[in-house]
C-alpha positions as semicolon CSV with decimal commas, in nm:
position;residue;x (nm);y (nm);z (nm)
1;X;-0,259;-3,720;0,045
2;X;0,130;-3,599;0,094
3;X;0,347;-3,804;0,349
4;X;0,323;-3,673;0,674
5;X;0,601;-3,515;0,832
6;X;0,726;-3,353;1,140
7;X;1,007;-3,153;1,217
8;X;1,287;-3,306;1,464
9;X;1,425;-2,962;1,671
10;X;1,178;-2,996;1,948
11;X;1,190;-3,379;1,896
12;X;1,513;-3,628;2,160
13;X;1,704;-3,826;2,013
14;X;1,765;-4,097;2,256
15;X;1,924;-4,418;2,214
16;X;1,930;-4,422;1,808
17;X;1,565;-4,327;1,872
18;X;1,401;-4,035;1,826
19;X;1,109;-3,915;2,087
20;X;0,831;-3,730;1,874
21;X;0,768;-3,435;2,072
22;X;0,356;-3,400;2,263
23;X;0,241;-3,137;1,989
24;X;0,339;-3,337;1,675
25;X;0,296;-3,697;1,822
26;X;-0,104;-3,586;1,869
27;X;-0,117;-3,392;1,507
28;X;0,053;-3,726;1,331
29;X;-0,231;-3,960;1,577
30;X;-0,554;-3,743;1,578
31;X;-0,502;-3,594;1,220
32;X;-0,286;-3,775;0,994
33;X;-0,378;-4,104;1,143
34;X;-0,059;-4,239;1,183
35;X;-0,007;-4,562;1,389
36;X;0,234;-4,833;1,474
37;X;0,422;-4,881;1,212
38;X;0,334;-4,575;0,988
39;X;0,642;-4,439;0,793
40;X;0,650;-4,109;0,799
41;X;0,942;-3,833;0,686
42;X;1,140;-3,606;0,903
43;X;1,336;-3,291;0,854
44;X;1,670;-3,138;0,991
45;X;1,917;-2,932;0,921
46;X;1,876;-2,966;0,576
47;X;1,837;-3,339;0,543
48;X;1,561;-3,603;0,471
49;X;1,475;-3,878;0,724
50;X;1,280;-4,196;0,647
51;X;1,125;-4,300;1,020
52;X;0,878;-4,588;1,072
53;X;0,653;-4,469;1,412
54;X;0,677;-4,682;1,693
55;X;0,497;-4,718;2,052
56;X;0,744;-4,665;2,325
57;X;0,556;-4,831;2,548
58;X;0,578;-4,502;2,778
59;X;0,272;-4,323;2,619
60;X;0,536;-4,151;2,373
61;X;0,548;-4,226;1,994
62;X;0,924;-4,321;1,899
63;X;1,039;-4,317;1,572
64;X;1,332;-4,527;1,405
65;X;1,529;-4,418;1,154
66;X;1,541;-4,619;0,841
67;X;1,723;-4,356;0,574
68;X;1,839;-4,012;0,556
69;X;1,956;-3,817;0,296
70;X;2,092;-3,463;0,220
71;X;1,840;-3,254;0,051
72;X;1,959;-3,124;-0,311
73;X;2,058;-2,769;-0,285
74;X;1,884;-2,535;-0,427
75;X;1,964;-2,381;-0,813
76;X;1,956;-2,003;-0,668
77;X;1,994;-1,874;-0,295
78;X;1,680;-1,593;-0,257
79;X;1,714;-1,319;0,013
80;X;1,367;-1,171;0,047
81;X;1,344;-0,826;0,194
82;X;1,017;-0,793;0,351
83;X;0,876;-0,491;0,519
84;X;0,626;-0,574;0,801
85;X;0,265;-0,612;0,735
86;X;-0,071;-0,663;0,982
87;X;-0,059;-1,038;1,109
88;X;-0,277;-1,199;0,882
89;X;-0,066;-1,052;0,570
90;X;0,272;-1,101;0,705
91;X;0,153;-1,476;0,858
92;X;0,073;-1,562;0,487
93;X;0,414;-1,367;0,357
94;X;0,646;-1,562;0,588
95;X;0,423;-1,909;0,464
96;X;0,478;-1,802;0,106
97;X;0,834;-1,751;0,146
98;X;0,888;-2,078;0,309
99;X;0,741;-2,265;0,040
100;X;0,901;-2,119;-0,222
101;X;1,265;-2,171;-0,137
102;X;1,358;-1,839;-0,021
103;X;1,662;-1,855;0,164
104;X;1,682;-1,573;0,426
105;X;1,421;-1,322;0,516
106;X;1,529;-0,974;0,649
107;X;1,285;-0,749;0,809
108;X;1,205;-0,433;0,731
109;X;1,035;-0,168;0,914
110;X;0,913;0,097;0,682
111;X;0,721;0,422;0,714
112;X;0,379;0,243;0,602
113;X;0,437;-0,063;0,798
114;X;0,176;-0,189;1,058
115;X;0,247;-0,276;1,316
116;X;0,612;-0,102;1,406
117;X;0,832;-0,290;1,611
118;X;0,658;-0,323;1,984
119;X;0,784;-0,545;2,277
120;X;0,740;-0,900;2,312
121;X;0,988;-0,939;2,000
122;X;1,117;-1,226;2,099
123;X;0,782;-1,399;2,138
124;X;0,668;-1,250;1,797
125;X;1,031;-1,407;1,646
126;X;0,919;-1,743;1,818
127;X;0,573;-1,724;1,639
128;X;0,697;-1,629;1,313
129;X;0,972;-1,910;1,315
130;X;0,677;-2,150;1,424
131;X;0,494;-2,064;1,133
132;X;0,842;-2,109;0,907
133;X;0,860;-2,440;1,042
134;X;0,516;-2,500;0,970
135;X;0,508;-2,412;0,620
136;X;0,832;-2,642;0,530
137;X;0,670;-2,982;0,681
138;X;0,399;-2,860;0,445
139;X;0,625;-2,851;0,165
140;X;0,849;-3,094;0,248
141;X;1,173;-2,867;0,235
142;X;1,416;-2,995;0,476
143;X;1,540;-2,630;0,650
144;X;1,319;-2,356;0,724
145;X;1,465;-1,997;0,619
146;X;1,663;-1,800;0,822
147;X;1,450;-1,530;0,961
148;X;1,640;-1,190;1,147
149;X;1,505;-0,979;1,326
150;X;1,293;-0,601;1,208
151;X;1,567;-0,351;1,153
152;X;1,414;0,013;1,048
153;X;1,456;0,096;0,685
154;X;1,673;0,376;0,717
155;X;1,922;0,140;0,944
156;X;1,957;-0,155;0,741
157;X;2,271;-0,251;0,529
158;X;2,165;-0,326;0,199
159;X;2,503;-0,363;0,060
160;X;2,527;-0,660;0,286
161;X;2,284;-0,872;0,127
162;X;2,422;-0,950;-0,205
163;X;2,503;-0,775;-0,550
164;X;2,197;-0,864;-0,734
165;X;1,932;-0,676;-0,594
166;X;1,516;-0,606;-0,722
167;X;1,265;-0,409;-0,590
168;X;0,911;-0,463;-0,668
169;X;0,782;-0,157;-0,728
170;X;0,416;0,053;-0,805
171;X;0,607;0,287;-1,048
172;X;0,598;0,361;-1,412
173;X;0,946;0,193;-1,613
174;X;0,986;-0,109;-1,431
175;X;1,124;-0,399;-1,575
176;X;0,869;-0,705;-1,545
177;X;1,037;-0,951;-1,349
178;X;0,943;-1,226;-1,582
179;X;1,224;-1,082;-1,849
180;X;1,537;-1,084;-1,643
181;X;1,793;-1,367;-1,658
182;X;1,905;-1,405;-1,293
183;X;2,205;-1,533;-1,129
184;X;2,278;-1,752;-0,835
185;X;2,273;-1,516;-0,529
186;X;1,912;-1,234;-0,584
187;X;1,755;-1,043;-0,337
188;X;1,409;-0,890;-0,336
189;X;1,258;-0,673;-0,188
190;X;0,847;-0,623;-0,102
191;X;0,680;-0,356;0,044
192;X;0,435;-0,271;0,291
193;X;0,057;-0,260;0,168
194;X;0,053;0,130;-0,014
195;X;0,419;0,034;-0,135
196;X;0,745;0,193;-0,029
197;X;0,742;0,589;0,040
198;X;0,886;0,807;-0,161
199;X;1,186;0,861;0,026
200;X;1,194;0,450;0,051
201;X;1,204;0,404;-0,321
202;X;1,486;0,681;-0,364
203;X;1,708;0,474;-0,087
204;X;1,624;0,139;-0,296
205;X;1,720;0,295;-0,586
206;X;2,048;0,436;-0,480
207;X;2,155;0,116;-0,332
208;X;2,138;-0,032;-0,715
209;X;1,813;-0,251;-0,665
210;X;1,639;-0,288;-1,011
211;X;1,260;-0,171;-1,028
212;X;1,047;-0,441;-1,121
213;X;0,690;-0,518;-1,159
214;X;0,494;-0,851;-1,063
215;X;0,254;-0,804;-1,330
216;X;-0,002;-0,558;-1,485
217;X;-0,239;-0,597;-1,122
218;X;-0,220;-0,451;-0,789
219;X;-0,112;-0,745;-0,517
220;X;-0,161;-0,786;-0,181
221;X;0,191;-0,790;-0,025
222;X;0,149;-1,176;0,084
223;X;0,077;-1,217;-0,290
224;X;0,312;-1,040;-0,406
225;X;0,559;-1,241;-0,183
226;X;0,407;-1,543;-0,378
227;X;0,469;-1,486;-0,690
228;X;0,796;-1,276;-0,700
229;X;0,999;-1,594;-0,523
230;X;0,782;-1,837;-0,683
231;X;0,973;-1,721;-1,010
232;X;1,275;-1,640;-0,855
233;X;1,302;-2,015;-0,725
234;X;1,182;-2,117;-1,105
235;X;1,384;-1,902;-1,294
236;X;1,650;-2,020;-1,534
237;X;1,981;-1,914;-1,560
């Protein structure tokens, strides 16, 4: 079983002590069976922290530090371009993408995407971040990625991103992703379940993003999520 972990943003740091927050105090007690004593790791900003759990005599759990270290930066910084997908898809996508080191997600909504954008953004940006979190205690990577908000696909700036740029792609003459030598700074780009329109693939295609394919199947989006920054955070120089 992997160390448990929590995630110190919602956590107080009091006193050279840090107060484990209701929600992950109970998770650590009722499921990972943590007690007094228990050493457990927690993440922030990037860094590592050793913590032994301790009663704080208040009903609280308390945790002492007893290391911390940077985590080693990663080889290659990933921008994934994601178009919006139904919940269960996209929840998986944004897990995927945590887990395999992608750096910053930009949101994309697209022609075939469902849902559009709708109200409540900000609580759907809360959820998604949640689930970011989530997925790196999971892991164990120290920093969740940075997640923007859905900008239509016609209104983003793609020269912004970076340089290197791929798109996966249902298309004939694609370039299998497994073949390219990348460099240090990639984005890449997934569509929306049906792939990008026509009109879509034109625009990615005039910006300079390489077609590539994922392999000789058809993947779910989440999937395809999977494995395109699973070999883009794998991926030699």
């Amino acid at each position: 079983m992997s160390q448990p972990r929590l995630r110190l943003e919602n956590c107080r740091f009091e006193n050279g002590v840090w107060k484990v927050d209701a929600e992950q105090a109970k998770h650590l007690v009722k499921v990972r069976r943590c007690c007094n004593g228990s050493v457990v790791e927690g993440l922030l900003d990037g860094e590592k922290i050793e913590l032994r759990l301790e009663n704080c005599g208040t009903g609280e759990i308390c945790a002492v530090e007893l290391s911390r270290t940077k985590e080693k930066k990663a080889a290659r910084e990933i921008h994934l371009l994601l178009a919006l997908l139904k919940n269960d898809q996209f929840d998986e996508a944004l897990r995927f993408a945590a887990e395999t080191g992608v750096s910053e997600i930009h949101l994309l909504v697209c022609e075939r995407s469902v849902p559009k954008i709708t109200d409540r953004l900000g609580g759907k940006m809360k959820r998604w971040n949640k689930i970011l979190a989530e997925a790196t205690k999971q892991s164990g990577a120290a920093a969740p990625p940075v997640l923007h908000e859905p900008v239509p696909f016609e209104k983003f700036d793609f020269p912004a991103v970076c340089a290197e740029k791929y798109a996966a792609l249902l298309a004939e003459n694609t370039q299998p992703l497994a073949q390219i030598a990348f460099g240090k700074k990639t984005a890449l780009a997934i569509g929306p379940e049906g792939d990008w329109s026509p009109e879509e693939t034109r625009r990615l295609l005039a910006e300079g993003f390489v077609p590539v394919s994922l392999g000789n199947r058809i993947l779910r989006a989440s999937t395809a999520v999977a494995v395109g920054c699973g070999w883009l955070g794998n991926a030699k120089y």
